[in-house]
């Protein structure tokens, strides 16, 4: 996959740094902002990641807060995927706490948990790290959309 021209195939990447990962979901904005990658860890929980590049940085040389929040929004859907697989969903609330900085070249990862999944709402919370250091805490609510 060429990072300058990311595409979504849904297939597991076979080689390179992202071998064993997939680009999860064909969202044009996420492909432009990322690309972001997802896979299940050894315990079967979703983990999302990307490598921080120059396009993610702010004027101070740290990752732009909007880039971290965009990645958090991406991760919500991967983390909640088992609860929304029969429908689609939208983010109706996202709260973020900036904890620390991420820098160019660092591995940025998101992990989280579904706190509760009901008939129409899914509550998710998690942490984004940069080379293992906490960078952003987040919590969100996803709204399942009913098919008409």
mmCIF file of C-alpha atoms in Angstrom:
data_model
loop_
_atom_site.group_PDB
_atom_site.id
_atom_site.type_symbol
_atom_site.label_atom_id
_atom_site.label_comp_id
_atom_site.label_asym_id
_atom_site.label_seq_id
_atom_site.Cartn_x
_atom_site.Cartn_y
_atom_site.Cartn_z
ATOM 1 C CA UNK A 1 0.000 0.000 0.000
ATOM 2 C CA UNK A 2 1.380 3.389 -0.947
ATOM 3 C CA UNK A 3 0.759 5.742 1.990
ATOM 4 C CA UNK A 4 0.428 8.682 -0.402
ATOM 5 C CA UNK A 5 -2.430 6.962 -2.217
ATOM 6 C CA UNK A 6 -4.140 4.708 0.331
ATOM 7 C CA UNK A 7 -6.905 2.423 -0.804
ATOM 8 C CA UNK A 8 -9.377 0.181 0.956
ATOM 9 C CA UNK A 9 -9.443 -3.465 -0.003
ATOM 10 C CA UNK A 10 -10.570 -5.001 3.274
ATOM 11 C CA UNK A 11 -7.859 -7.623 2.894
ATOM 12 C CA UNK A 12 -5.142 -8.333 5.422
ATOM 13 C CA UNK A 13 -1.855 -6.703 4.415
ATOM 14 C CA UNK A 14 0.710 -9.380 3.586
ATOM 15 C CA UNK A 15 4.047 -7.595 3.932
ATOM 16 C CA UNK A 16 5.876 -4.587 5.332
ATOM 17 C CA UNK A 17 5.365 -2.753 8.606
ATOM 18 C CA UNK A 18 1.604 -3.370 8.503
ATOM 19 C CA UNK A 19 1.679 -7.115 7.737
ATOM 20 C CA UNK A 20 -1.254 -8.728 9.543
ATOM 21 C CA UNK A 21 -3.248 -5.479 9.714
ATOM 22 C CA UNK A 22 -6.035 -4.216 7.478
ATOM 23 C CA UNK A 23 -7.323 -0.790 6.510
ATOM 24 C CA UNK A 24 -10.676 -1.032 8.246
ATOM 25 C CA UNK A 25 -13.569 0.611 6.414
ATOM 26 C CA UNK A 26 -13.745 2.465 3.110
ATOM 27 C CA UNK A 27 -14.091 5.996 4.511
ATOM 28 C CA UNK A 28 -12.459 8.538 2.131
ATOM 29 C CA UNK A 29 -11.631 11.032 4.892
ATOM 30 C CA UNK A 30 -10.015 8.377 7.083
ATOM 31 C CA UNK A 31 -7.916 7.197 4.137
ATOM 32 C CA UNK A 32 -6.778 10.785 3.611
ATOM 33 C CA UNK A 33 -6.152 11.472 7.316
ATOM 34 C CA UNK A 34 -4.411 8.122 7.899
ATOM 35 C CA UNK A 35 -4.345 5.630 6.579
ATOM 36 C CA UNK A 36 -5.319 3.933 9.830
ATOM 37 C CA UNK A 37 -4.986 0.199 10.432
ATOM 38 C CA UNK A 38 -6.825 -2.311 12.640
ATOM 39 C CA UNK A 39 -6.480 -5.917 13.805
ATOM 40 C CA UNK A 40 -7.395 -8.151 16.707
ATOM 41 C CA UNK A 41 -4.738 -8.585 19.387
ATOM 42 C CA UNK A 42 -3.845 -11.903 21.064
ATOM 43 C CA UNK A 43 -6.878 -11.588 23.386
ATOM 44 C CA UNK A 44 -9.274 -10.964 20.469
ATOM 45 C CA UNK A 45 -9.687 -7.241 21.212
ATOM 46 C CA UNK A 46 -9.455 -4.633 18.472
ATOM 47 C CA UNK A 47 -6.355 -2.465 18.313
ATOM 48 C CA UNK A 48 -5.933 0.360 15.800
ATOM 49 C CA UNK A 49 -2.674 2.017 14.777
ATOM 50 C CA UNK A 50 -0.829 4.293 12.384
ATOM 51 C CA UNK A 51 2.611 5.805 12.043
ATOM 52 C CA UNK A 52 2.696 9.570 12.786
ATOM 53 C CA UNK A 53 3.872 11.460 9.724
ATOM 54 C CA UNK A 54 4.618 15.070 8.818
ATOM 55 C CA UNK A 55 1.003 15.655 7.720
ATOM 56 C CA UNK A 56 -0.223 14.887 11.263
ATOM 57 C CA UNK A 57 1.917 17.522 13.000
ATOM 58 C CA UNK A 58 0.956 20.999 14.194
ATOM 59 C CA UNK A 59 3.113 24.141 14.077
ATOM 60 C CA UNK A 60 4.846 23.142 17.319
ATOM 61 C CA UNK A 61 6.085 19.799 15.971
ATOM 62 C CA UNK A 62 3.617 17.665 17.916
ATOM 63 C CA UNK A 63 0.638 15.783 16.534
ATOM 64 C CA UNK A 64 -2.328 18.054 15.863
ATOM 65 C CA UNK A 65 -5.207 17.497 18.292
ATOM 66 C CA UNK A 66 -7.603 17.147 15.372
ATOM 67 C CA UNK A 67 -5.533 14.246 14.020
ATOM 68 C CA UNK A 68 -5.725 12.476 17.385
ATOM 69 C CA UNK A 69 -9.482 13.066 17.586
ATOM 70 C CA UNK A 70 -9.996 11.813 14.027
ATOM 71 C CA UNK A 71 -8.090 8.655 14.917
ATOM 72 C CA UNK A 72 -10.175 8.227 18.085
ATOM 73 C CA UNK A 73 -13.364 8.458 16.001
ATOM 74 C CA UNK A 74 -11.988 5.800 13.622
ATOM 75 C CA UNK A 75 -11.072 3.513 16.532
ATOM 76 C CA UNK A 76 -14.568 3.737 18.061
ATOM 77 C CA UNK A 77 -16.073 1.925 15.124
ATOM 78 C CA UNK A 78 -13.427 -0.805 15.075
ATOM 79 C CA UNK A 79 -13.757 -1.346 18.831
ATOM 80 C CA UNK A 80 -17.570 -1.448 18.609
ATOM 81 C CA UNK A 81 -17.658 -3.454 15.366
ATOM 82 C CA UNK A 82 -19.220 -6.566 16.941
ATOM 83 C CA UNK A 83 -22.097 -4.443 18.254
ATOM 84 C CA UNK A 84 -22.821 -2.565 15.019
ATOM 85 C CA UNK A 85 -22.147 -5.227 12.377
ATOM 86 C CA UNK A 86 -25.834 -5.697 11.564
ATOM 87 C CA UNK A 87 -26.399 -1.981 10.977
ATOM 88 C CA UNK A 88 -24.515 1.239 10.457
ATOM 89 C CA UNK A 89 -23.847 3.834 13.133
ATOM 90 C CA UNK A 90 -22.811 7.445 13.640
ATOM 91 C CA UNK A 91 -20.899 9.196 16.397
ATOM 92 C CA UNK A 92 -23.310 11.319 18.451
ATOM 93 C CA UNK A 93 -20.869 12.275 21.215
ATOM 94 C CA UNK A 94 -17.068 12.221 21.535
ATOM 95 C CA UNK A 95 -15.166 13.556 24.549
ATOM 96 C CA UNK A 96 -11.389 13.725 24.560
ATOM 97 C CA UNK A 97 -8.749 14.539 27.140
ATOM 98 C CA UNK A 98 -5.313 15.467 25.808
ATOM 99 C CA UNK A 99 -2.760 13.733 28.037
ATOM 100 C CA UNK A 100 0.557 13.957 26.188
ATOM 101 C CA UNK A 101 2.161 14.687 22.852
ATOM 102 C CA UNK A 102 2.772 12.365 19.914
ATOM 103 C CA UNK A 103 5.660 13.073 17.546
ATOM 104 C CA UNK A 104 6.591 12.297 13.970
ATOM 105 C CA UNK A 105 7.706 8.722 13.464
ATOM 106 C CA UNK A 106 6.001 7.352 16.569
ATOM 107 C CA UNK A 107 3.603 4.415 16.532
ATOM 108 C CA UNK A 108 0.177 5.707 17.555
ATOM 109 C CA UNK A 109 -2.217 3.043 18.880
ATOM 110 C CA UNK A 110 -5.815 3.079 20.093
ATOM 111 C CA UNK A 111 -7.363 0.513 22.395
ATOM 112 C CA UNK A 112 -10.667 0.575 24.161
ATOM 113 C CA UNK A 113 -13.721 -1.180 25.445
ATOM 114 C CA UNK A 114 -17.432 -1.190 24.842
ATOM 115 C CA UNK A 115 -18.810 -0.099 28.209
ATOM 116 C CA UNK A 116 -22.398 -0.863 27.260
ATOM 117 C CA UNK A 117 -24.257 -1.756 24.083
ATOM 118 C CA UNK A 118 -28.013 -1.350 23.985
ATOM 119 C CA UNK A 119 -30.652 -1.462 21.310
ATOM 120 C CA UNK A 120 -29.742 1.895 19.809
ATOM 121 C CA UNK A 121 -26.666 3.251 21.645
ATOM 122 C CA UNK A 122 -23.129 1.921 22.113
ATOM 123 C CA UNK A 123 -20.868 3.468 24.773
ATOM 124 C CA UNK A 124 -17.112 3.222 24.167
ATOM 125 C CA UNK A 125 -14.046 4.448 26.026
ATOM 126 C CA UNK A 126 -10.332 4.089 25.434
ATOM 127 C CA UNK A 127 -6.822 5.482 25.307
ATOM 128 C CA UNK A 128 -4.548 6.442 22.449
ATOM 129 C CA UNK A 129 -0.819 5.999 23.028
ATOM 130 C CA UNK A 130 2.276 7.237 21.175
ATOM 131 C CA UNK A 131 5.163 4.766 21.419
ATOM 132 C CA UNK A 132 3.420 3.412 24.520
ATOM 133 C CA UNK A 133 2.931 6.773 26.289
ATOM 134 C CA UNK A 134 -0.659 7.966 26.886
ATOM 135 C CA UNK A 135 -1.567 10.767 24.483
ATOM 136 C CA UNK A 136 -5.392 10.967 24.488
ATOM 137 C CA UNK A 137 -8.216 9.563 26.583
ATOM 138 C CA UNK A 138 -11.616 9.348 24.912
ATOM 139 C CA UNK A 139 -15.199 8.294 25.505
ATOM 140 C CA UNK A 140 -18.013 8.277 23.010
ATOM 141 C CA UNK A 141 -21.539 7.267 22.178
ATOM 142 C CA UNK A 142 -22.447 5.691 18.849
ATOM 143 C CA UNK A 143 -26.030 5.699 17.598
ATOM 144 C CA UNK A 144 -27.135 2.682 15.596
ATOM 145 C CA UNK A 145 -29.071 3.675 12.509
ATOM 146 C CA UNK A 146 -32.261 1.830 11.683
ATOM 147 C CA UNK A 147 -32.680 0.653 8.144
ATOM 148 C CA UNK A 148 -35.711 2.025 6.358
#
